[in-house]
Amino acid sequence: MISRGWQLFATVAVLFCSAGLAWGQETPAEPDAVPQRDALVEYRRGNYGAAIEITRDEIAQNPARLDAYVVLGWSLMAQDRWREAADAAQQAVSLRRWDARVLHILGESHYRLGNYETAIQRLQEYLAVNPQGSQRSAVYFYLGDALYRVGEYHHADIALSSAVEFSPDNPRWWVVLGNAREQAGQTEIARAAYQRALDLQPGLSDAQAALARLAD
């Protein structure tokens, strides 16, 4: 049986090739990249309900308007409406399969919904087509935590290590990294991750409990 690790590397390689033609069209996963001004202005102001209403009207008038789906997805995510955000992004996939913004919405939404296998696929695709994207640290964390939750501890370690490399000051991410390493049998580097979490946030109970557990 082919391991997930080989599948991951094969997937990334294929996606880099597949995305080559579309790379020039790919828009960074940032609000500034969306030319849809009215809905985007409302989104930036935190008027998510207004942005949702505008984008849905635009989609009704023109179902091929990709940017409307993107702003709709962001606005739904901002309201923790993960199922609706995933549905909106899924519709957008048929318009542009490898759009990084859409893949990010799909990946995070399915992660939040607990659909970890789907989240893993979409988050890997995001990193393949947009490895320097502004969402990469969060995407690596979601990917690593999803891998941890499905029992892929070594691969979770790799993704979570990337997450803390790009965003080293999040103590809870270090705890999750420690959990993955501990489950993988890497006690010493797990202890180091828990200690780093405590250095960042003294008194963090999860890290304290983990260090006490490893000391037994």
CSV table of C-alpha atoms in Angstrom, one decimal:
chain,number,residue,atom,x,y,z
A,1,MET,CA,0.0,0.0,0.0
A,2,ILE,CA,1.3,3.5,-0.9
A,3,SER,CA,1.9,5.5,2.2
A,4,ARG,CA,0.2,8.9,2.7
A,5,GLY,CA,3.7,10.4,2.7
A,6,TRP,CA,4.4,9.2,-0.9
A,7,GLN,CA,0.9,10.2,-1.9
A,8,LEU,CA,1.4,13.7,-0.4
A,9,PHE,CA,4.7,14.2,-2.3
A,10,ALA,CA,3.2,12.8,-5.5
A,11,THR,CA,0.1,15.0,-5.2
A,12,VAL,CA,2.2,18.1,-4.6
A,13,ALA,CA,4.4,17.3,-7.7
A,14,VAL,CA,1.4,16.7,-9.9
A,15,LEU,CA,-0.3,19.8,-8.7
A,16,PHE,CA,2.7,22.0,-9.4
A,17,CYS,CA,2.6,20.8,-12.9
A,18,SER,CA,-1.1,21.1,-13.2
A,19,ALA,CA,-1.1,24.5,-11.8
A,20,GLY,CA,1.6,25.8,-14.1
A,21,LEU,CA,-0.8,27.0,-16.8
A,22,ALA,CA,-3.0,28.7,-14.3
A,23,TRP,CA,-0.3,30.1,-12.1
A,24,GLY,CA,-0.3,33.4,-13.8
A,25,GLN,CA,-4.0,33.8,-13.2
A,26,GLU,CA,-3.8,32.7,-9.6
A,27,THR,CA,-4.7,35.5,-7.2
A,28,PRO,CA,-3.0,35.6,-3.8
A,29,ALA,CA,-5.3,34.6,-0.9
A,30,GLU,CA,-5.8,38.1,0.3
A,31,PRO,CA,-8.8,40.4,0.3
A,32,ASP,CA,-6.8,43.1,-1.7
A,33,ALA,CA,-6.7,40.7,-4.7
A,34,VAL,CA,-10.5,40.7,-5.3
A,35,PRO,CA,-11.7,43.4,-7.7
A,36,GLN,CA,-15.3,43.1,-6.5
A,37,ARG,CA,-15.4,46.5,-4.8
A,38,ASP,CA,-18.9,46.9,-3.1
A,39,ALA,CA,-19.0,43.5,-1.4
A,40,LEU,CA,-15.3,43.7,-0.5
A,41,VAL,CA,-15.7,47.1,1.1
A,42,GLU,CA,-18.5,45.7,3.2
A,43,TYR,CA,-16.4,42.7,4.1
A,44,ARG,CA,-13.5,44.9,5.2
A,45,ARG,CA,-15.8,47.0,7.3
A,46,GLY,CA,-17.0,43.9,9.1
A,47,ASN,CA,-20.5,44.2,7.5
A,48,TYR,CA,-20.5,40.5,6.7
A,49,GLY,CA,-24.3,40.3,6.3
A,50,ALA,CA,-24.3,43.1,3.7
A,51,ALA,CA,-21.4,41.4,1.9
A,52,ILE,CA,-23.2,38.1,1.8
A,53,GLU,CA,-26.3,39.8,0.4
A,54,ILE,CA,-24.4,41.6,-2.3
A,55,THR,CA,-22.4,38.6,-3.4
A,56,ARG,CA,-25.5,36.4,-3.5
A,57,ASP,CA,-27.3,39.0,-5.7
A,58,GLU,CA,-24.2,39.1,-8.0
A,59,ILE,CA,-24.1,35.3,-8.3
A,60,ALA,CA,-27.8,35.2,-9.1
A,61,GLN,CA,-27.1,37.7,-11.9
A,62,ASN,CA,-23.9,36.0,-13.0
A,63,PRO,CA,-23.3,32.5,-11.7
A,64,ALA,CA,-19.8,32.5,-13.2
A,65,ARG,CA,-18.6,35.5,-11.1
A,66,LEU,CA,-15.7,33.8,-9.2
A,67,ASP,CA,-14.8,36.7,-7.0
A,68,ALA,CA,-18.3,36.9,-5.7
A,69,TYR,CA,-18.0,33.3,-4.4
A,70,VAL,CA,-14.7,34.2,-2.8
A,71,VAL,CA,-16.0,37.2,-0.9
A,72,LEU,CA,-19.1,35.2,0.0
A,73,GLY,CA,-17.0,32.4,1.4
A,74,TRP,CA,-14.8,34.9,3.4
A,75,SER,CA,-17.9,36.6,4.8
A,76,LEU,CA,-19.5,33.3,5.8
A,77,MET,CA,-16.3,32.1,7.5
A,78,ALA,CA,-16.2,35.4,9.5
A,79,GLN,CA,-19.6,34.4,10.9
A,80,ASP,CA,-18.5,30.8,11.6
A,81,ARG,CA,-21.0,29.5,9.0
A,82,TRP,CA,-18.6,26.8,7.9
A,83,ARG,CA,-21.1,24.6,6.1
A,84,GLU,CA,-22.3,27.4,3.9
A,85,ALA,CA,-18.8,28.6,3.3
A,86,ALA,CA,-17.8,25.1,2.1
A,87,ASP,CA,-20.8,24.9,-0.2
A,88,ALA,CA,-20.0,28.3,-1.7
A,89,ALA,CA,-16.4,27.3,-2.3
A,90,GLN,CA,-17.5,24.0,-3.8
A,91,GLN,CA,-19.5,25.9,-6.4
A,92,ALA,CA,-16.5,28.0,-7.2
A,93,VAL,CA,-14.3,25.0,-7.8
A,94,SER,CA,-16.2,24.3,-11.0
A,95,LEU,CA,-15.2,27.8,-12.2
A,96,ARG,CA,-11.5,27.6,-11.4
A,97,ARG,CA,-10.3,24.3,-10.0
A,98,TRP,CA,-6.9,25.6,-8.6
A,99,ASP,CA,-7.8,29.0,-7.3
A,100,ALA,CA,-5.9,29.3,-4.0
A,101,ARG,CA,-8.5,31.4,-2.3
A,102,VAL,CA,-11.2,28.8,-3.0
A,103,LEU,CA,-9.0,26.0,-1.8
A,104,HIS,CA,-8.3,27.8,1.4
A,105,ILE,CA,-12.0,28.4,2.1
A,106,LEU,CA,-12.7,24.7,1.4
A,107,GLY,CA,-9.8,23.5,3.5
A,108,GLU,CA,-10.4,25.5,6.5
A,109,SER,CA,-14.2,25.1,6.4
A,110,HIS,CA,-13.9,21.3,6.2
A,111,TYR,CA,-11.4,21.4,9.0
A,112,ARG,CA,-13.8,23.4,11.2
A,113,LEU,CA,-16.6,21.0,10.3
A,114,GLY,CA,-14.5,18.0,11.4
A,115,ASN,CA,-14.2,16.6,7.8
A,116,TYR,CA,-10.5,16.0,8.3
A,117,GLU,CA,-9.8,13.8,5.2
A,118,THR,CA,-11.4,16.4,2.9
A,119,ALA,CA,-9.6,19.2,4.8
A,120,ILE,CA,-6.2,17.4,4.3
A,121,GLN,CA,-6.8,17.1,0.6
A,122,ARG,CA,-7.8,20.8,0.1
A,123,LEU,CA,-5.1,22.2,2.4
A,124,GLN,CA,-2.4,20.2,0.6
A,125,GLU,CA,-3.7,21.6,-2.7
A,126,TYR,CA,-3.6,25.2,-1.4
A,127,LEU,CA,0.0,24.7,-0.4
A,128,ALA,CA,0.8,23.2,-3.7
A,129,VAL,CA,-0.5,26.1,-5.8
A,130,ASN,CA,0.3,28.9,-3.4
A,131,PRO,CA,3.2,27.9,-1.2
A,132,GLN,CA,4.1,31.5,-0.3
A,133,GLY,CA,0.5,32.5,0.4
A,134,SER,CA,-0.4,34.8,3.2
A,135,GLN,CA,-2.4,32.0,4.8
A,136,ARG,CA,0.4,29.4,4.8
A,137,SER,CA,1.1,29.4,8.5
A,138,ALA,CA,-2.6,28.8,9.5
A,139,VAL,CA,-3.0,26.3,6.6
A,140,TYR,CA,0.0,24.3,7.9
A,141,PHE,CA,-1.5,24.3,11.3
A,142,TYR,CA,-4.9,23.2,10.1
A,143,LEU,CA,-3.3,20.5,8.0
A,144,GLY,CA,-1.1,19.3,10.8
A,145,ASP,CA,-3.9,19.2,13.3
A,146,ALA,CA,-6.1,17.3,10.8
A,147,LEU,CA,-3.3,14.8,10.2
A,148,TYR,CA,-2.9,14.4,14.0
A,149,ARG,CA,-6.6,13.8,14.4
A,150,VAL,CA,-6.6,11.0,11.8
A,151,GLY,CA,-3.6,9.4,13.4
A,152,GLU,CA,-0.9,10.5,10.9
A,153,TYR,CA,1.5,11.6,13.7
A,154,HIS,CA,4.7,11.8,11.7
A,155,HIS,CA,3.1,13.8,8.9
A,156,ALA,CA,1.4,16.0,11.5
A,157,ASP,CA,4.8,16.7,13.0
A,158,ILE,CA,6.1,17.9,9.6
A,159,ALA,CA,3.1,20.2,8.9
A,160,LEU,CA,3.0,21.6,12.4
A,161,SER,CA,6.7,22.2,12.4
A,162,SER,CA,6.2,24.3,9.3
A,163,ALA,CA,3.4,26.2,11.1
A,164,VAL,CA,5.5,27.2,14.1
A,165,GLU,CA,8.4,28.0,11.8
A,166,PHE,CA,6.3,30.7,10.0
A,167,SER,CA,4.4,31.7,13.2
A,168,PRO,CA,6.7,30.9,16.1
A,169,ASP,CA,4.9,32.8,18.8
A,170,ASN,CA,1.7,30.8,19.1
A,171,PRO,CA,2.0,28.7,22.3
A,172,ARG,CA,-1.0,26.5,21.6
A,173,TRP,CA,0.4,25.5,18.2
A,174,TRP,CA,3.5,24.4,20.1
A,175,VAL,CA,1.3,22.3,22.3
A,176,VAL,CA,-0.3,20.5,19.4
A,177,LEU,CA,3.1,20.0,17.8
A,178,GLY,CA,4.2,18.4,21.1
A,179,ASN,CA,1.2,16.2,21.1
A,180,ALA,CA,2.0,14.9,17.6
A,181,ARG,CA,5.6,14.2,18.5
A,182,GLU,CA,4.6,12.5,21.7
A,183,GLN,CA,2.1,10.2,19.9
A,184,ALA,CA,4.9,9.5,17.3
A,185,GLY,CA,7.1,8.3,20.1
A,186,GLN,CA,9.5,11.3,19.8
A,187,THR,CA,9.6,12.1,23.5
A,188,GLU,CA,12.6,14.5,23.7
A,189,ILE,CA,11.4,16.8,20.9
A,190,ALA,CA,7.9,16.6,22.2
A,191,ARG,CA,9.2,17.9,25.6
A,192,ALA,CA,11.0,20.7,23.8
A,193,ALA,CA,7.8,21.8,22.0
A,194,TYR,CA,5.9,21.8,25.3
A,195,GLN,CA,8.7,23.8,27.0
A,196,ARG,CA,8.6,26.3,24.1
A,197,ALA,CA,4.9,26.7,24.7
A,198,LEU,CA,5.5,27.5,28.4
A,199,ASP,CA,8.3,29.9,27.5
A,200,LEU,CA,5.7,31.8,25.4
A,201,GLN,CA,2.9,31.5,27.9
A,202,PRO,CA,3.9,30.6,31.5
A,203,GLY,CA,1.2,28.7,33.3
A,204,LEU,CA,-0.3,27.2,30.2
A,205,SER,CA,-2.0,24.2,31.7
A,206,ASP,CA,-1.9,21.9,28.7
A,207,ALA,CA,1.9,22.3,28.4
A,208,GLN,CA,2.4,21.9,32.1
A,209,ALA,CA,0.3,18.7,32.2
A,210,ALA,CA,2.2,17.3,29.2
A,211,LEU,CA,5.6,17.9,30.8
A,212,ALA,CA,4.4,16.3,34.0
A,213,ARG,CA,3.2,13.3,32.1
A,214,LEU,CA,6.5,12.9,30.3
A,215,ALA,CA,8.3,13.2,33.6
A,216,ASP,CA,6.5,10.1,35.0
